[in-house]
Short mmCIF file of C-alpha atoms in Angstrom, two decimals:
data_model
loop_
_atom_site.label_atom_id
_atom_site.label_comp_id
_atom_site.label_asym_id
_atom_site.label_seq_id
_atom_site.Cartn_x
_atom_site.Cartn_y
_atom_site.Cartn_z
CA UNK A 22 153.62 21.02 127.98
CA UNK A 23 151.06 22.68 130.40
CA UNK A 24 152.18 26.01 131.77
CA UNK A 25 150.72 28.41 134.23
CA UNK A 26 149.93 32.00 133.31
CA UNK A 27 150.16 33.89 136.56
CA UNK A 28 152.98 36.37 137.22
CA UNK A 29 155.95 35.65 139.46
CA UNK A 30 157.54 38.93 140.58
CA UNK A 31 161.28 39.39 140.26
CA UNK A 32 162.98 39.63 143.66
CA UNK A 33 159.90 38.00 145.32
CA UNK A 34 160.08 34.53 146.88
CA UNK A 35 157.92 31.49 146.24
CA UNK A 36 157.40 27.98 147.57
CA UNK A 37 156.84 25.60 144.71
CA UNK A 38 155.66 22.09 145.28
CA UNK A 39 154.09 19.26 143.30
CA UNK A 40 153.23 15.61 143.98
CA UNK A 41 152.40 12.44 142.07
CA UNK A 42 149.05 11.89 140.43
CA UNK A 43 146.70 10.32 143.10
CA UNK A 44 149.57 10.73 145.54
CA UNK A 45 151.58 7.98 143.86
CA UNK A 46 155.42 7.84 144.20
CA UNK A 47 157.29 9.77 141.67
CA UNK A 48 160.71 8.40 142.64
CA UNK A 49 161.21 4.64 142.66
CA UNK A 50 164.90 4.50 143.22
CA UNK A 51 168.13 6.64 143.53
CA UNK A 52 168.48 6.66 139.70
CA UNK A 53 165.16 8.42 139.51
CA UNK A 54 166.10 10.95 142.21
CA UNK A 55 169.52 11.46 140.54
CA UNK A 56 167.88 12.22 137.24
CA UNK A 57 165.38 14.74 138.82
CA UNK A 58 168.25 16.50 140.70
CA UNK A 59 170.37 16.90 137.49
CA UNK A 60 167.30 18.17 135.73
CA UNK A 61 166.94 20.74 138.41
CA UNK A 62 170.26 22.01 137.37
CA UNK A 63 170.05 21.58 133.64
CA UNK A 64 166.46 22.92 133.17
CA UNK A 65 167.36 26.21 134.83
CA UNK A 66 168.26 27.74 131.47
CA UNK A 67 166.78 29.16 128.30
CA UNK A 68 168.38 26.25 126.40
CA UNK A 69 166.31 23.33 125.37
CA UNK A 70 168.03 20.41 127.15
CA UNK A 71 167.89 16.99 125.49
CA UNK A 72 169.35 14.78 128.23
CA UNK A 73 170.09 11.65 126.22
CA UNK A 74 171.58 13.60 123.24
CA UNK A 75 173.47 16.12 125.17
CA UNK A 76 174.51 14.13 128.20
CA UNK A 77 174.21 10.44 127.82
CA UNK A 78 175.21 10.00 124.17
CA UNK A 79 178.14 12.43 124.50
CA UNK A 80 179.17 10.89 127.86
CA UNK A 81 179.32 14.30 129.43
CA UNK A 82 178.94 14.88 133.19
CA UNK A 83 175.69 16.81 133.65
CA UNK A 84 177.30 19.07 136.13
CA UNK A 85 179.92 20.12 133.56
CA UNK A 86 177.38 20.93 130.79
CA UNK A 87 177.37 24.54 129.67
CA UNK A 88 173.69 25.27 130.08
CA UNK A 89 173.91 29.06 129.99
CA UNK A 90 172.65 31.58 132.50
CA UNK A 91 169.84 30.46 134.95
CA UNK A 92 166.34 31.84 134.53
CA UNK A 93 165.50 31.43 138.30
CA UNK A 94 167.39 31.24 141.59
CA UNK A 95 166.77 28.22 143.76
CA UNK A 96 167.31 28.73 147.50
CA UNK A 97 166.26 25.30 148.82
CA UNK A 98 164.91 21.94 147.58
CA UNK A 99 163.99 18.50 148.78
CA UNK A 100 162.75 15.32 147.15
CA UNK A 101 160.32 13.00 148.98
CA UNK A 102 158.92 9.69 147.65
CA UNK A 103 155.80 11.22 146.19
CA UNK A 104 156.46 14.92 146.01
CA UNK A 105 159.05 17.71 145.96
CA UNK A 106 159.54 21.28 147.29
CA UNK A 107 161.44 24.12 145.87
CA UNK A 108 162.19 27.64 147.41
CA UNK A 109 162.57 29.92 144.36
CA UNK A 110 162.80 33.47 143.06
CA UNK A 111 162.75 34.64 139.40
CA UNK A 112 166.24 35.60 138.37
CA UNK A 113 166.55 39.41 137.77
CA UNK A 114 168.79 38.81 134.75
CA UNK A 115 166.38 36.44 132.94
CA UNK A 116 165.09 37.04 129.43
CA UNK A 117 162.10 34.77 129.57
CA UNK A 118 158.48 35.61 130.21
CA UNK A 119 157.18 34.02 133.42
CA UNK A 120 160.55 32.31 134.20
CA UNK A 121 159.14 30.22 137.11
CA UNK A 122 156.46 28.63 134.85
CA UNK A 123 159.03 28.14 132.09
CA UNK A 124 161.53 26.32 134.44
CA UNK A 125 158.90 24.26 136.11
CA UNK A 126 157.31 23.27 132.70
CA UNK A 127 160.68 22.18 131.43
CA UNK A 128 161.53 20.28 134.72
CA UNK A 129 158.28 18.45 135.06
CA UNK A 130 157.94 17.53 131.32
CA UNK A 131 161.54 16.30 131.14
CA UNK A 132 161.18 14.15 134.22
CA UNK A 133 157.75 12.81 133.29
CA UNK A 134 159.02 11.71 129.87
CA UNK A 135 162.14 10.06 131.52
CA UNK A 136 160.04 8.32 134.17
CA UNK A 137 157.29 7.02 131.89
CA UNK A 138 159.78 5.61 129.52
CA UNK A 139 161.96 3.93 132.08
CA UNK A 140 159.02 2.42 134.04
CA UNK A 141 156.97 1.54 131.00
CA UNK A 142 153.97 3.58 131.96
CA UNK A 143 151.65 6.14 130.36
CA UNK A 144 149.54 8.99 131.52
CA UNK A 145 150.04 11.89 133.89
CA UNK A 146 152.87 11.51 136.45
CA UNK A 147 152.07 14.63 138.48
CA UNK A 148 148.85 15.67 140.09
CA UNK A 149 148.60 18.72 137.85
CA UNK A 150 150.50 21.90 137.24
CA UNK A 151 152.69 22.78 140.11
CA UNK A 152 151.40 24.67 143.21
CA UNK A 153 152.93 27.84 144.58
CA UNK A 154 152.58 30.19 147.52
CA UNK A 155 154.04 33.72 147.73
CA UNK A 156 156.47 34.14 150.60
CA UNK A 157 155.66 37.74 151.67
CA UNK A 158 157.47 38.24 154.97
CA UNK A 159 160.69 37.33 156.71
CA UNK A 160 159.11 35.10 159.33
CA UNK A 161 157.28 33.10 156.63
CA UNK A 162 160.48 32.76 154.60
CA UNK A 163 162.30 31.37 157.54
CA UNK A 164 159.61 28.89 158.19
CA UNK A 165 159.56 27.60 154.59
CA UNK A 166 163.28 27.23 154.57
CA UNK A 167 163.07 25.04 157.67
CA UNK A 168 159.90 23.23 156.45
CA UNK A 169 161.76 22.19 153.14
CA UNK A 170 164.82 21.02 154.79
CA UNK A 171 163.10 19.15 157.64
CA UNK A 172 160.55 17.49 155.39
CA UNK A 173 162.54 14.21 155.24
CA UNK A 174 162.17 13.77 158.98
CA UNK A 175 158.72 12.22 158.39
CA UNK A 176 160.57 9.24 156.80
CA UNK A 177 161.71 8.30 160.28
CA UNK A 178 158.94 9.87 162.37
CA UNK A 179 155.76 10.28 160.53
CA UNK A 180 154.05 12.27 163.36
CA UNK A 181 156.80 14.74 164.18
CA UNK A 182 154.92 17.69 162.79
CA UNK A 183 152.03 17.06 165.30
CA UNK A 184 154.07 16.25 168.34
CA UNK A 185 157.35 18.11 167.66
CA UNK A 186 160.88 16.74 167.20
CA UNK A 187 161.56 14.07 169.85
CA UNK A 188 165.35 14.07 169.44
CA UNK A 189 167.11 16.93 167.65
CA UNK A 190 170.53 15.15 167.73
CA UNK A 191 169.12 12.04 166.03
CA UNK A 192 167.10 14.15 163.51
CA UNK A 193 170.29 16.08 162.63
CA UNK A 194 172.13 12.84 162.14
CA UNK A 195 169.52 11.58 159.81
CA UNK A 196 169.42 14.84 157.84
CA UNK A 197 173.07 14.91 157.46
CA UNK A 198 172.91 11.55 155.70
CA UNK A 199 169.88 12.38 153.58
CA UNK A 200 171.23 13.07 150.17
CA UNK A 201 168.19 14.36 148.28
CA UNK A 202 167.92 17.92 149.54
CA UNK A 203 169.97 21.17 149.88
CA UNK A 204 170.37 20.62 153.57
CA UNK A 205 174.03 19.72 153.34
CA UNK A 206 174.73 22.42 150.81
CA UNK A 207 174.16 24.94 153.65
CA UNK A 208 176.31 22.80 155.98
CA UNK A 209 179.22 23.48 153.58
CA UNK A 210 179.48 19.87 152.25
CA UNK A 211 181.27 20.08 148.90
CA UNK A 212 179.37 18.14 146.19
CA UNK A 213 178.22 18.78 142.56
CA UNK A 214 174.70 19.60 143.71
CA UNK A 215 176.07 22.85 145.18
CA UNK A 216 175.57 24.20 141.69
CA UNK A 217 171.77 24.00 141.97
CA UNK A 218 171.33 26.72 144.65
CA UNK A 219 172.04 30.38 144.59
CA UNK A 220 172.16 31.44 148.35
CA UNK A 221 173.33 34.94 147.54
CA UNK A 222 169.98 35.68 145.82
CA UNK A 223 168.18 34.98 149.19
CA UNK A 224 168.18 36.71 152.63
CA UNK A 225 171.49 35.91 154.42
CA UNK A 226 170.06 34.05 157.48
CA UNK A 227 173.12 32.16 158.30
CA UNK A 228 176.50 33.35 159.58
CA UNK A 229 178.04 29.84 159.67
CA UNK A 230 177.13 26.12 159.83
CA UNK A 231 176.61 26.30 163.68
CA UNK A 232 173.92 28.99 163.23
CA UNK A 233 172.28 27.01 160.54
CA UNK A 234 172.14 23.84 162.67
CA UNK A 235 170.52 25.76 165.60
CA UNK A 236 168.18 28.08 163.84
CA UNK A 237 166.58 25.66 161.33
CA UNK A 238 164.79 23.88 164.16
CA UNK A 239 163.62 26.98 165.89
CA UNK A 240 161.98 28.52 162.70
CA UNK A 241 159.36 25.87 162.62
CA UNK A 242 157.48 27.73 165.38
CA UNK A 243 155.66 29.64 162.61
CA UNK A 244 152.91 27.31 161.38
CA UNK A 245 150.64 27.55 158.48
CA UNK A 246 148.24 24.72 157.85
CA UNK A 247 147.91 24.98 154.07
CA UNK A 248 151.49 24.11 153.65
CA UNK A 249 151.00 20.54 154.65
CA UNK A 250 151.34 18.06 151.88
#
């Protein structure tokens, strides 16, 4: 398992992202996406998780598994066909050195092993070790939060980042139906995936769902070219 050695500071926020080797897809179907999302939850622990032994063989719901205390706090996430994004902060109660790298190493290794076995392939799944950017101000944080949650829009409008959102109502309707992100967790939709995120460990940007629906589009006004993926 390849890990990174740089420090991630407790109570600081980071944008984490990675994509498939040579930009290949890393999710072929909903079963792949479902496995990755469950690993987002299960790998956030000091425990070594053996998915087949602990979950599949015992016929346990992954969301009910006692994985122990988290080592990082996740504030937002999204899956796209060939990449993913996570908004993250090291958990102040963790006992691990470099908890972000530990979590990401477990996540990417576990998913790569699953994916290669299922699809009968060998070699690297991801382009390399994950990439990260430090979120060092409130405006940047709001932008990242919006950027992550609006990423799926390019599945229906590939050029929206250049020309802007053409129809916010249609965009909102699409995002409400897009399952593979934390968008609906912030819109108070009850589902097992609520367990992945820890909103209390991040700035309280939202008073209610109505504010979320409005502000998430306005925050995209802060642009930063190196975030494009």
